[in-house]
Amino acid sequence: MKAIPEILIVENNEMTLEILTIVLTKENYHVTIAHDTNEAIAIASEKKFALVLVSILVPPRSGFEVIKFFTTYQKDVPVVVLSTQAEEEKTVEESFLLGVADFIAKPFNPNELLLRIKRLL
């Protein structure tokens, strides 16, 4: 029996979290939620994930801290950035320089998000 991939979502916007949870669980992914960067790093220190979805504007630091954690300690886990800052070239550039697998602008198309996740997994 094939293992169900577990995805860590690092997001503090409740509406975005609800949409992501519905979309991903409907596709039979297990979802773990972290509402801030400290919680995300604590969870990821204890558990391995198939993929990480991270927002850049997550307190108390920023999503970049979560990206750095994964690209340093769990390099084989693809990190996908979800950000309203997609129009800011510097944010996109910094994300890819840190080693993210993909960058998706909010608001996002759920079908496109699922296609990108499936491609990475």
PDB file of C-alpha atoms in Angstrom:
ATOM      1  CA  MET A   1       0.000   0.000   0.000  1.00  0.00           C
ATOM      2  CA  LYS A   2       1.337   3.401  -0.999  1.00  0.00           C
ATOM      3  CA  ALA A   3       2.000   5.874   1.816  1.00  0.00           C
ATOM      4  CA  ILE A   4      -0.104   9.023   1.782  1.00  0.00           C
ATOM      5  CA  PRO A   5       2.145  12.089   1.422  1.00  0.00           C
ATOM      6  CA  GLU A   6       2.144  14.505   4.348  1.00  0.00           C
ATOM      7  CA  ILE A   7       2.302  18.206   3.577  1.00  0.00           C
ATOM      8  CA  LEU A   8       3.279  20.904   6.053  1.00  0.00           C
ATOM      9  CA  ILE A   9       1.444  24.187   5.548  1.00  0.00           C
ATOM     10  CA  VAL A  10       3.020  27.269   7.146  1.00  0.00           C
ATOM     11  CA  GLU A  11       0.386  29.979   6.920  1.00  0.00           C
ATOM     12  CA  ASN A  12      -1.293  32.417   9.300  1.00  0.00           C
ATOM     13  CA  ASN A  13      -4.236  33.473   7.121  1.00  0.00           C
ATOM     14  CA  GLU A  14      -7.193  31.356   8.242  1.00  0.00           C
ATOM     15  CA  MET A  15      -9.069  31.610   4.941  1.00  0.00           C
ATOM     16  CA  THR A  16      -6.007  30.469   2.967  1.00  0.00           C
ATOM     17  CA  LEU A  17      -5.468  27.647   5.467  1.00  0.00           C
ATOM     18  CA  GLU A  18      -9.052  26.491   5.094  1.00  0.00           C
ATOM     19  CA  ILE A  19      -8.845  26.476   1.289  1.00  0.00           C
ATOM     20  CA  LEU A  20      -5.516  24.632   1.291  1.00  0.00           C
ATOM     21  CA  THR A  21      -6.744  22.057   3.795  1.00  0.00           C
ATOM     22  CA  ILE A  22      -9.909  21.342   1.821  1.00  0.00           C
ATOM     23  CA  VAL A  23      -8.112  21.119  -1.527  1.00  0.00           C
ATOM     24  CA  LEU A  24      -5.292  18.902  -0.239  1.00  0.00           C
ATOM     25  CA  THR A  25      -7.366  16.524   1.905  1.00  0.00           C
ATOM     26  CA  LYS A  26      -9.795  16.082  -0.996  1.00  0.00           C
ATOM     27  CA  GLU A  27      -6.783  14.801  -2.973  1.00  0.00           C
ATOM     28  CA  ASN A  28      -5.903  12.415  -0.108  1.00  0.00           C
ATOM     29  CA  TYR A  29      -2.898  14.263   1.255  1.00  0.00           C
ATOM     30  CA  HIS A  30      -2.317  14.411   5.000  1.00  0.00           C
ATOM     31  CA  VAL A  31      -2.023  18.011   6.168  1.00  0.00           C
ATOM     32  CA  THR A  32      -0.166  19.450   9.158  1.00  0.00           C
ATOM     33  CA  ILE A  33      -0.603  23.138   9.901  1.00  0.00           C
ATOM     34  CA  ALA A  34       1.822  25.586  11.495  1.00  0.00           C
ATOM     35  CA  HIS A  35       0.525  29.094  12.177  1.00  0.00           C
ATOM     36  CA  ASP A  36       3.951  30.676  12.664  1.00  0.00           C
ATOM     37  CA  THR A  37       7.618  30.112  11.886  1.00  0.00           C
ATOM     38  CA  ASN A  38       8.562  28.879  15.360  1.00  0.00           C
ATOM     39  CA  GLU A  39       5.800  26.250  15.315  1.00  0.00           C
ATOM     40  CA  ALA A  40       6.802  25.172  11.789  1.00  0.00           C
ATOM     41  CA  ILE A  41      10.443  24.641  12.707  1.00  0.00           C
ATOM     42  CA  ALA A  42       9.508  22.806  15.918  1.00  0.00           C
ATOM     43  CA  ILE A  43       7.168  20.456  14.025  1.00  0.00           C
ATOM     44  CA  ALA A  44       9.674  19.890  11.211  1.00  0.00           C
ATOM     45  CA  SER A  45      12.399  19.090  13.739  1.00  0.00           C
ATOM     46  CA  GLU A  46      10.311  16.133  14.935  1.00  0.00           C
ATOM     47  CA  LYS A  47       8.700  14.919  11.723  1.00  0.00           C
ATOM     48  CA  LYS A  48       9.540  14.381   8.046  1.00  0.00           C
ATOM     49  CA  PHE A  49       7.252  15.785   5.345  1.00  0.00           C
ATOM     50  CA  ALA A  50       6.852  15.053   1.638  1.00  0.00           C
ATOM     51  CA  LEU A  51       6.436  18.746   0.813  1.00  0.00           C
ATOM     52  CA  VAL A  52       6.168  22.156   2.496  1.00  0.00           C
ATOM     53  CA  LEU A  53       3.903  25.047   1.511  1.00  0.00           C
ATOM     54  CA  VAL A  54       5.080  28.265   3.156  1.00  0.00           C
ATOM     55  CA  SER A  55       3.868  31.832   3.120  1.00  0.00           C
ATOM     56  CA  ILE A  56       6.558  34.521   3.308  1.00  0.00           C
ATOM     57  CA  LEU A  57       4.621  36.858   5.611  1.00  0.00           C
ATOM     58  CA  VAL A  58       4.366  34.525   8.598  1.00  0.00           C
ATOM     59  CA  PRO A  59       5.256  35.826  12.060  1.00  0.00           C
ATOM     60  CA  PRO A  60       7.257  36.097  14.202  1.00  0.00           C
ATOM     61  CA  ARG A  61      10.169  36.053  11.741  1.00  0.00           C
ATOM     62  CA  SER A  62       9.310  35.271   8.114  1.00  0.00           C
ATOM     63  CA  GLY A  63       8.769  32.305   5.859  1.00  0.00           C
ATOM     64  CA  PHE A  64      12.378  32.691   4.761  1.00  0.00           C
ATOM     65  CA  GLU A  65      13.408  31.177   8.123  1.00  0.00           C
ATOM     66  CA  VAL A  66      11.346  28.064   7.354  1.00  0.00           C
ATOM     67  CA  ILE A  67      12.851  27.876   3.871  1.00  0.00           C
ATOM     68  CA  LYS A  68      16.370  28.112   5.353  1.00  0.00           C
ATOM     69  CA  PHE A  69      15.562  25.339   7.845  1.00  0.00           C
ATOM     70  CA  PHE A  70      14.438  22.944   5.113  1.00  0.00           C
ATOM     71  CA  THR A  71      17.170  23.803   2.623  1.00  0.00           C
ATOM     72  CA  THR A  72      19.734  23.271   5.383  1.00  0.00           C
ATOM     73  CA  TYR A  73      18.414  20.257   7.337  1.00  0.00           C
ATOM     74  CA  GLN A  74      15.960  18.498   5.010  1.00  0.00           C
ATOM     75  CA  LYS A  75      17.272  19.260   1.537  1.00  0.00           C
ATOM     76  CA  ASP A  76      15.252  16.491  -0.102  1.00  0.00           C
ATOM     77  CA  VAL A  77      11.905  18.064   0.934  1.00  0.00           C
ATOM     78  CA  PRO A  78      10.529  20.376  -1.777  1.00  0.00           C
ATOM     79  CA  VAL A  79       9.482  23.797  -0.495  1.00  0.00           C
ATOM     80  CA  VAL A  80       6.817  25.765  -2.343  1.00  0.00           C
ATOM     81  CA  VAL A  81       6.338  29.446  -1.520  1.00  0.00           C
ATOM     82  CA  LEU A  82       2.815  30.886  -1.504  1.00  0.00           C
ATOM     83  CA  SER A  83       3.044  34.650  -1.412  1.00  0.00           C
ATOM     84  CA  THR A  84       1.101  37.799  -2.095  1.00  0.00           C
ATOM     85  CA  GLN A  85       4.469  39.371  -2.761  1.00  0.00           C
ATOM     86  CA  ALA A  86       4.918  37.588  -6.097  1.00  0.00           C
ATOM     87  CA  GLU A  87       4.959  40.917  -7.886  1.00  0.00           C
ATOM     88  CA  GLU A  88       8.082  41.848  -5.936  1.00  0.00           C
ATOM     89  CA  GLU A  89      10.917  40.432  -7.964  1.00  0.00           C
ATOM     90  CA  LYS A  90      13.245  40.460  -4.951  1.00  0.00           C
ATOM     91  CA  THR A  91      11.006  38.065  -2.976  1.00  0.00           C
ATOM     92  CA  VAL A  92      10.831  35.618  -5.878  1.00  0.00           C
ATOM     93  CA  GLU A  93      14.569  35.880  -6.470  1.00  0.00           C
ATOM     94  CA  GLU A  94      15.462  35.418  -2.787  1.00  0.00           C
ATOM     95  CA  SER A  95      13.151  32.396  -2.539  1.00  0.00           C
ATOM     96  CA  PHE A  96      14.808  30.637  -5.472  1.00  0.00           C
ATOM     97  CA  LEU A  97      18.300  31.587  -4.281  1.00  0.00           C
ATOM     98  CA  LEU A  98      17.467  29.879  -0.982  1.00  0.00           C
ATOM     99  CA  GLY A  99      16.523  26.729  -2.901  1.00  0.00           C
ATOM    100  CA  VAL A 100      12.728  26.594  -3.114  1.00  0.00           C
ATOM    101  CA  ALA A 101      11.200  24.208  -5.637  1.00  0.00           C
ATOM    102  CA  ASP A 102       8.412  26.534  -6.764  1.00  0.00           C
ATOM    103  CA  PHE A 103       6.760  29.908  -6.148  1.00  0.00           C
ATOM    104  CA  ILE A 104       3.013  30.452  -6.429  1.00  0.00           C
ATOM    105  CA  ALA A 105       1.331  33.844  -6.190  1.00  0.00           C
ATOM    106  CA  LYS A 106      -1.726  34.386  -4.010  1.00  0.00           C
ATOM    107  CA  PRO A 107      -4.519  34.271  -4.815  1.00  0.00           C
ATOM    108  CA  PHE A 108      -3.792  30.904  -6.416  1.00  0.00           C
ATOM    109  CA  ASN A 109      -5.735  28.548  -8.624  1.00  0.00           C
ATOM    110  CA  PRO A 110      -6.308  25.322  -6.608  1.00  0.00           C
ATOM    111  CA  ASN A 111      -6.046  23.126  -9.713  1.00  0.00           C
ATOM    112  CA  GLU A 112      -2.725  24.700 -10.682  1.00  0.00           C
ATOM    113  CA  LEU A 113      -1.465  24.274  -7.119  1.00  0.00           C
ATOM    114  CA  LEU A 114      -2.373  20.574  -7.172  1.00  0.00           C
ATOM    115  CA  LEU A 115      -0.650  20.071 -10.529  1.00  0.00           C
ATOM    116  CA  ARG A 116       2.524  21.680  -9.223  1.00  0.00           C
ATOM    117  CA  ILE A 117       2.437  19.582  -6.032  1.00  0.00           C
ATOM    118  CA  LYS A 118       1.917  16.380  -8.000  1.00  0.00           C
ATOM    119  CA  ARG A 119       4.838  17.319 -10.265  1.00  0.00           C
ATOM    120  CA  LEU A 120       7.123  17.777  -7.241  1.00  0.00           C
ATOM    121  CA  LEU A 121       6.039  14.579  -5.532  1.00  0.00           C
TER     122      LEU A 121
END
